[in-house]
Coordinates of C-alpha atoms in Angstrom, one line a residue:
X286 CA 0.0 0.0 0.0
X287 CA 1.5 3.4 -1.0
X288 CA 2.4 5.6 2.0
X289 CA -0.4 8.1 1.4
X290 CA -3.0 5.4 1.3
X291 CA -1.6 3.8 4.4
X292 CA -1.8 7.1 6.2
X293 CA -5.4 7.7 5.1
X294 CA -6.3 4.2 6.3
X295 CA -4.7 5.0 9.6
X296 CA -6.8 8.2 9.8
X297 CA -9.9 6.2 9.0
X298 CA -9.2 3.9 11.9
X299 CA -8.8 7.0 14.1
X300 CA -12.1 8.4 12.9
X301 CA -13.8 5.1 13.7
X302 CA -12.4 5.2 17.2
X303 CA -13.5 8.8 17.6
X304 CA -16.9 8.5 16.1
X305 CA -18.9 8.6 19.3
X306 CA -16.8 11.5 20.6
X307 CA -17.5 13.4 17.4
X308 CA -21.2 12.7 17.7
X309 CA -21.2 13.8 21.3
X310 CA -19.4 17.1 20.5
X311 CA -21.8 17.7 17.6
X312 CA -24.9 17.1 19.8
X313 CA -23.6 19.5 22.4
X314 CA -22.9 22.2 19.8
X315 CA -26.4 21.8 18.4
X316 CA -28.0 21.9 21.8
X317 CA -26.1 25.0 22.8
X318 CA -26.9 26.9 19.6
X319 CA -29.9 29.2 20.5
X320 CA -30.9 29.4 16.9
X321 CA -31.6 25.7 16.7
X322 CA -34.7 25.6 18.7
X323 CA -36.2 22.5 17.1
X324 CA -33.3 20.3 18.3
X325 CA -34.2 21.0 21.9
X326 CA -37.4 19.1 21.6
X327 CA -35.9 16.0 19.9
X328 CA -34.7 12.8 21.6
X329 CA -31.2 11.6 21.1
X330 CA -32.1 9.0 18.5
X331 CA -33.9 11.5 16.4
X332 CA -31.2 14.1 16.8
X333 CA -28.5 11.7 15.7
X334 CA -30.7 10.7 12.8
X335 CA -28.4 9.3 10.1
X336 CA -25.2 11.3 11.1
X337 CA -23.3 8.1 12.2
X338 CA -23.9 6.7 8.8
X339 CA -22.5 9.9 7.2
X340 CA -19.4 9.6 9.3
X341 CA -19.1 5.9 8.3
X342 CA -19.2 7.0 4.6
X343 CA -16.3 9.4 5.3
X344 CA -14.4 6.6 6.9
X345 CA -14.9 4.4 3.8
X346 CA -13.7 7.3 1.6
X347 CA -10.5 7.4 3.6
X348 CA -10.1 3.6 3.5
X349 CA -11.8 1.9 0.5
X350 CA -10.9 -1.5 2.0
X351 CA -13.8 -0.9 4.4
X352 CA -16.2 -1.0 1.5
X353 CA -15.4 -3.4 -1.4
X354 CA -17.5 -1.4 -3.8
X355 CA -16.7 2.3 -3.7
X356 CA -19.9 3.0 -5.8
X357 CA -22.0 1.3 -3.1
X358 CA -20.5 3.7 -0.6
X359 CA -21.4 6.7 -2.7
X360 CA -24.9 5.4 -3.3
X361 CA -25.3 4.9 0.4
X362 CA -24.1 8.4 1.1
X363 CA -26.7 9.7 -1.5
X364 CA -29.5 7.7 0.2
X365 CA -28.4 8.9 3.7
X366 CA -28.2 12.5 2.6
X367 CA -31.7 12.5 1.2
X368 CA -33.0 10.6 4.2
X369 CA -31.5 13.2 6.6
X370 CA -33.2 16.0 4.8
X371 CA -36.5 14.2 4.7
X372 CA -36.3 13.4 8.4
X373 CA -35.4 16.9 9.3
X374 CA -38.3 18.4 7.3
X375 CA -40.7 15.9 9.0
X376 CA -39.4 17.0 12.4
X377 CA -40.2 20.6 11.7
X378 CA -36.7 21.9 10.7
X379 CA -36.6 24.8 8.3
X380 CA -33.9 25.4 5.7
X381 CA -31.8 27.7 7.9
X382 CA -31.8 25.2 10.8
X383 CA -30.7 22.3 8.6
X384 CA -27.8 24.4 7.2
X385 CA -26.7 25.4 10.7
X386 CA -26.9 21.9 12.0
X387 CA -24.7 20.6 9.1
X388 CA -22.4 23.5 9.8
X389 CA -22.0 22.4 13.4
X390 CA -21.1 18.8 12.2
X391 CA -18.6 20.2 9.8
X392 CA -16.9 22.2 12.6
X393 CA -16.6 19.1 14.8
X394 CA -15.1 17.0 12.0
X395 CA -12.7 19.8 11.0
X396 CA -11.6 20.1 14.7
X397 CA -11.0 16.4 14.8
X398 CA -8.9 16.4 11.6
X399 CA -6.9 19.3 12.9
X400 CA -6.2 17.5 16.1
X401 CA -5.1 14.4 14.3
X402 CA -2.8 16.5 12.1
X403 CA -1.2 18.1 15.1
X404 CA -0.7 14.7 16.7
X405 CA 1.0 13.4 13.6
X406 CA 3.3 16.2 12.4
X407 CA 5.6 13.9 10.4
X408 CA 3.0 12.6 7.9
X409 CA 3.1 13.9 4.4
X410 CA 1.1 17.1 3.8
X411 CA -0.9 15.4 1.0
X412 CA -2.6 13.1 3.6
X413 CA -4.5 15.8 5.5
X414 CA -5.1 17.8 2.3
X415 CA -6.7 14.7 0.7
X416 CA -8.7 14.0 3.9
X417 CA -10.0 17.6 4.1
X418 CA -11.0 17.5 0.4
X419 CA -12.8 14.1 0.9
X420 CA -14.8 15.5 3.8
X421 CA -15.5 18.8 2.1
X422 CA -16.9 16.9 -1.0
X423 CA -19.0 14.6 1.2
X424 CA -20.4 17.3 3.4
X425 CA -21.2 19.5 0.3
X426 CA -23.0 16.5 -1.2
X427 CA -24.9 16.0 2.1
X428 CA -26.0 19.6 2.1
X429 CA -27.0 19.7 -1.6
X430 CA -28.9 16.4 -1.3
X431 CA -30.8 17.8 1.8
X432 CA -31.6 21.0 -0.1
X433 CA -32.8 19.0 -3.0
X434 CA -35.1 17.0 -0.7
X435 CA -36.3 20.2 0.8
X436 CA -37.3 21.7 -2.6
X437 CA -38.8 18.4 -3.7
X438 CA -41.1 18.4 -0.6
X439 CA -41.8 22.1 -1.2
X440 CA -42.8 21.2 -4.8
X441 CA -45.0 18.4 -3.6
X442 CA -46.7 20.7 -1.0
X443 CA -47.1 23.4 -3.6
X444 CA -48.6 20.9 -6.1
X445 CA -51.0 19.8 -3.4
X446 CA -52.1 23.4 -2.8
X447 CA -52.5 23.9 -6.5
X448 CA -54.5 20.8 -6.8
X449 CA -56.7 22.0 -3.9
X450 CA -57.1 25.4 -5.5
X451 CA -57.9 23.8 -8.9
X452 CA -60.6 21.6 -7.2
X453 CA -62.0 24.6 -5.3
X454 CA -62.0 26.6 -8.6
X455 CA -63.8 23.8 -10.4
X456 CA -66.4 23.7 -7.6
X457 CA -66.9 27.5 -7.8
X458 CA -67.0 27.3 -11.6
X459 CA -69.5 24.5 -11.3
X460 CA -71.7 26.5 -8.9
X461 CA -71.5 29.6 -11.2
X462 CA -72.4 27.5 -14.2
X463 CA -75.3 26.0 -12.3
X464 CA -76.5 29.5 -11.3
X465 CA -76.1 30.7 -14.9
X466 CA -78.0 27.7 -16.2
X467 CA -80.8 28.2 -13.8
X468 CA -81.0 31.9 -14.6
X469 CA -81.1 31.1 -18.3
X470 CA -83.9 28.6 -17.7
X471 CA -85.8 31.1 -15.6
X472 CA -85.5 33.9 -18.2
X473 CA -86.5 31.4 -21.0
X474 CA -89.6 30.5 -18.9
X475 CA -90.3 34.1 -18.3
X476 CA -90.3 34.8 -22.1
X477 CA -92.6 31.8 -22.7
X478 CA -94.9 32.8 -19.8
X479 CA -95.3 36.5 -20.9
X480 CA -95.9 35.4 -24.5
X481 CA -98.5 32.9 -23.4
X482 CA -100.2 35.4 -21.1
X483 CA -100.3 38.0 -24.0
X484 CA -101.9 35.4 -26.3
X485 CA -104.5 34.5 -23.7
X486 CA -105.3 38.1 -23.0
X487 CA -105.6 38.8 -26.7
X488 CA -108.1 36.0 -27.1
X489 CA -105.9 34.1 -29.5
X490 CA -106.1 30.8 -27.6
X491 CA -109.1 28.5 -28.4
X492 CA -110.3 25.3 -26.9
X493 CA -109.2 22.3 -29.1
X494 CA -110.7 19.3 -27.4
X495 CA -109.9 15.6 -28.3
X496 CA -109.7 12.3 -26.6
X497 CA -106.5 12.1 -24.7
X498 CA -104.7 9.9 -22.2
X499 CA -103.8 12.0 -19.2
X500 CA -101.5 9.3 -17.8
X501 CA -99.3 9.4 -20.9
X502 CA -99.4 13.2 -21.0
X503 CA -98.4 13.6 -17.4
X504 CA -95.8 10.9 -17.7
X505 CA -94.1 12.8 -20.5
X506 CA -94.2 16.0 -18.5
X507 CA -92.6 14.3 -15.5
X508 CA -89.8 12.9 -17.7
X509 CA -89.1 16.3 -19.3
X510 CA -89.0 18.2 -15.9
X511 CA -87.4 15.6 -13.7
X512 CA -83.8 16.6 -14.4
X513 CA -84.7 20.2 -13.7
X514 CA -86.1 19.2 -10.3
X515 CA -83.1 17.2 -9.5
X516 CA -80.8 20.1 -10.4
X517 CA -82.7 21.9 -7.5
X518 CA -82.1 18.9 -5.2
X519 CA -85.8 18.0 -5.4
X520 CA -87.9 15.0 -6.4
X521 CA -90.7 15.1 -9.0
X522 CA -93.2 12.3 -8.8
X523 CA -96.3 11.6 -10.8
X524 CA -99.2 9.5 -9.5
X525 CA -102.4 8.3 -11.2
X526 CA -104.0 5.5 -13.1
X527 CA -101.9 3.7 -15.7
X528 CA -104.4 4.8 -18.3
X529 CA -106.7 7.7 -17.8
X530 CA -108.7 8.7 -20.9
X531 CA -110.8 11.9 -21.0
X532 CA -111.8 14.6 -23.5
X533 CA -109.7 17.7 -23.3
X534 CA -107.1 20.0 -24.8
X535 CA -103.8 18.1 -24.4
X536 CA -101.5 21.2 -25.1
X537 CA -103.3 23.4 -22.6
X538 CA -103.6 20.8 -19.9
X539 CA -99.9 20.2 -20.2
X540 CA -99.2 23.9 -20.0
X541 CA -101.3 24.1 -16.8
X542 CA -99.4 21.3 -15.2
X543 CA -96.0 22.6 -16.4
X544 CA -96.7 26.1 -15.0
X545 CA -97.7 24.7 -11.7
X546 CA -94.6 22.5 -11.5
X547 CA -92.3 25.3 -12.5
X548 CA -93.9 27.6 -10.0
X549 CA -93.5 25.0 -7.3
X550 CA -89.8 24.7 -8.2
X551 CA -89.3 28.4 -7.5
X552 CA -90.4 28.1 -3.9
X553 CA -89.5 24.6 -2.8
X554 CA -86.0 24.4 -1.2
X555 CA -86.2 20.8 0.1
X556 CA -88.4 17.8 -0.4
X557 CA -90.1 17.8 -3.8
X558 CA -93.2 18.1 -6.0
X559 CA -96.0 15.6 -6.4
X560 CA -98.3 15.6 -9.5
X561 CA -101.5 13.6 -9.2
X562 CA -104.5 13.1 -11.5
X563 CA -107.7 11.0 -11.5
X564 CA -111.3 11.1 -10.6
X565 CA -112.6 13.9 -8.4
X566 CA -114.8 13.3 -5.4
X567 CA -118.5 12.2 -5.7
X568 CA -119.9 15.8 -5.5
X569 CA -119.2 16.2 -9.2
X570 CA -121.3 13.1 -10.1
X571 CA -118.3 11.8 -12.0
X572 CA -118.4 14.6 -14.6
X573 CA -115.0 16.1 -13.7
X574 CA -111.5 14.9 -13.1
X575 CA -108.8 16.6 -11.0
X576 CA -105.2 17.5 -11.7
X577 CA -103.2 18.5 -8.7
X578 CA -99.6 19.7 -8.0
X579 CA -98.4 19.6 -4.4
X580 CA -95.1 21.0 -3.2
X581 CA -93.2 21.1 0.1
X582 CA -92.3 24.8 0.0
X583 CA -93.6 27.7 2.1
X584 CA -97.4 28.0 2.1
X585 CA -99.7 31.0 1.9
X586 CA -100.0 31.1 5.7
X587 CA -96.3 31.9 6.1
X588 CA -97.1 35.6 6.4
X589 CA -97.8 38.5 4.2
X590 CA -94.3 38.7 2.9
X591 CA -94.1 35.0 1.9
X592 CA -92.8 34.2 -1.6
X593 CA -96.1 32.7 -2.8
X594 CA -98.2 35.8 -1.7
X595 CA -95.7 38.1 -3.4
X596 CA -95.8 36.0 -6.6
X597 CA -99.6 36.0 -6.7
X598 CA -99.6 39.8 -6.2
X599 CA -97.2 40.3 -9.0
X600 CA -99.2 38.1 -11.3
X601 CA -102.4 39.8 -10.5
X602 CA -100.9 43.3 -11.0
X603 CA -99.4 42.3 -14.3
X604 CA -102.8 40.9 -15.5
X605 CA -104.6 44.1 -14.4
X606 CA -102.2 46.3 -16.2
X607 CA -102.6 44.3 -19.4
X608 CA -106.4 44.4 -19.1
X609 CA -106.3 48.2 -18.5
X610 CA -104.2 48.6 -21.7
X611 CA -106.6 46.5 -23.6
X612 CA -109.6 48.7 -22.5
X613 CA -107.8 51.9 -23.1
X614 CA -106.7 50.9 -26.7
X615 CA -110.0 49.2 -27.6
X616 CA -108.2 46.2 -29.1
X617 CA -107.0 43.6 -26.7
X618 CA -104.7 41.7 -29.1
X619 CA -102.5 44.7 -29.9
X620 CA -102.5 45.9 -26.2
X621 CA -101.5 42.5 -25.0
X622 CA -98.7 42.2 -27.5
X623 CA -97.5 45.6 -26.6
X624 CA -97.4 44.6 -22.9
X625 CA -94.9 41.8 -23.5
X626 CA -91.6 43.9 -23.3
X627 CA -92.9 46.0 -20.4
X628 CA -94.2 42.9 -18.6
X629 CA -90.8 41.2 -19.1
X630 CA -89.0 44.3 -17.8
X631 CA -91.3 44.7 -14.8
X632 CA -91.2 41.0 -13.9
X633 CA -87.4 40.9 -14.1
X634 CA -87.0 43.9 -11.9
X635 CA -89.5 42.7 -9.3
X636 CA -87.7 39.4 -9.1
X637 CA -84.3 40.7 -8.3
X638 CA -84.7 40.2 -4.5
X639 CA -85.8 36.6 -4.9
X640 CA -83.5 35.7 -7.8
X641 CA -86.3 34.2 -9.8
X642 CA -87.6 36.2 -12.8
X643 CA -91.3 36.3 -13.6
X644 CA -92.6 34.8 -10.4
X645 CA -96.4 34.8 -10.4
X646 CA -96.9 35.1 -14.1
X647 CA -97.3 31.3 -14.4
X648 CA -100.2 31.4 -11.9
X649 CA -102.0 34.0 -14.0
X650 CA -101.5 31.7 -17.1
X651 CA -103.0 28.8 -15.1
X652 CA -106.0 30.9 -14.2
X653 CA -106.6 32.0 -17.8
X654 CA -106.1 28.5 -19.2
X655 CA -108.5 27.0 -16.6
X656 CA -111.1 29.5 -17.6
X657 CA -110.6 28.6 -21.3
X658 CA -111.0 24.9 -20.4
X659 CA -114.1 25.5 -18.2
X660 CA -112.1 24.3 -15.2
X661 CA -111.9 25.6 -11.7
X662 CA -108.8 26.0 -9.5
X663 CA -108.6 25.5 -5.8
X664 CA -105.7 26.1 -3.5
X665 CA -104.9 24.4 -0.2
X666 CA -102.0 25.8 1.7
X667 CA -100.7 25.8 5.2
X668 CA -97.4 26.8 6.9
X669 CA -95.6 24.1 4.8
X670 CA -96.7 23.0 1.4
X671 CA -99.2 24.2 -1.2
X672 CA -101.5 22.1 -3.4
X673 CA -103.1 23.5 -6.5
X674 CA -106.1 21.4 -7.7
X675 CA -107.6 22.0 -11.2
X676 CA -111.0 20.4 -11.8
X677 CA -111.6 19.8 -15.5
X678 CA -114.6 18.4 -17.4
X679 CA -114.3 14.8 -18.7
X680 CA -116.3 15.8 -21.7
X681 CA -117.2 18.9 -23.6
X682 CA -120.5 19.5 -25.3
X683 CA -120.4 19.5 -29.1

């Protein structure tokens, strides 16, 4: 063995003997450093962490015979460096504390090397220069690997925050899209309702009776509106005979039911809506059948400021204004048509507080359609829930 290698092997043996003393000196330096507050709360095993393995890696650098594969030693040092950084971050260290802790270790090793050099003044100068270079390289690698682990964890943490933010943003966007979709639906309904009301007031709607199956008609309506009810978190159910044949105007009957269901959707916040149809009670001698829509929202008896009372008032006012225009102009059709833009504007403005445009217009349409179909409308309402029942003839005289 060349002289320098023999001297380095002797230094490695010395470092092995002094390993515990170096660790003790390092622990004391760390504990005495007032800026390293985290170390005060760690037990000895956690404070040592992998530092003994780091010193062993230095010993193998000095004497390769201690490790048959030099690359294995380097790989082990890489693993230990990353592990040290990971452990320290998990223990609550910040970047400054880790740097100072490694600095204290470097001081202890340098002091030990200087002491060894003073104790062996006759050894070649290259021995200690090589040893200092080996330790500097190893400690620099330790520091850089720990820093890399720090930034890797910071990146993972940032990625987690970004993922959370993206998820929150998607939720907000989803809610905004739902609100926008509901608003578009409400405005579309409003346009349809105002147009329907104008046509009814203009006398442009006529009874077109035919033999119809109410069960099929209401079943189709329930299918068409069920998704809309579910978007509000509500159920929509339809009950009645499997087949129920009467004479009537299918389009207008569907419009009555649809307006009542849409009106119920505006006020119902939980629960759902029930559509029923079938024979009425015996007092009608079997000449009428009943179509009812029941919701679980606030009823009329919830006070003068309840949504339903407000809606009925809006619908009644709108109807009266249209009728007044018809009388003033002497031709109901043109007056009703002229009222459409104004009615739309008024209904939209009056709905700003409740966030539902055109509340109450649908009930006015139901009233007008019922009159056209020779039907009557009854309302049963309490503190919770409202039921609209429309009694229609089973047959119309020819």
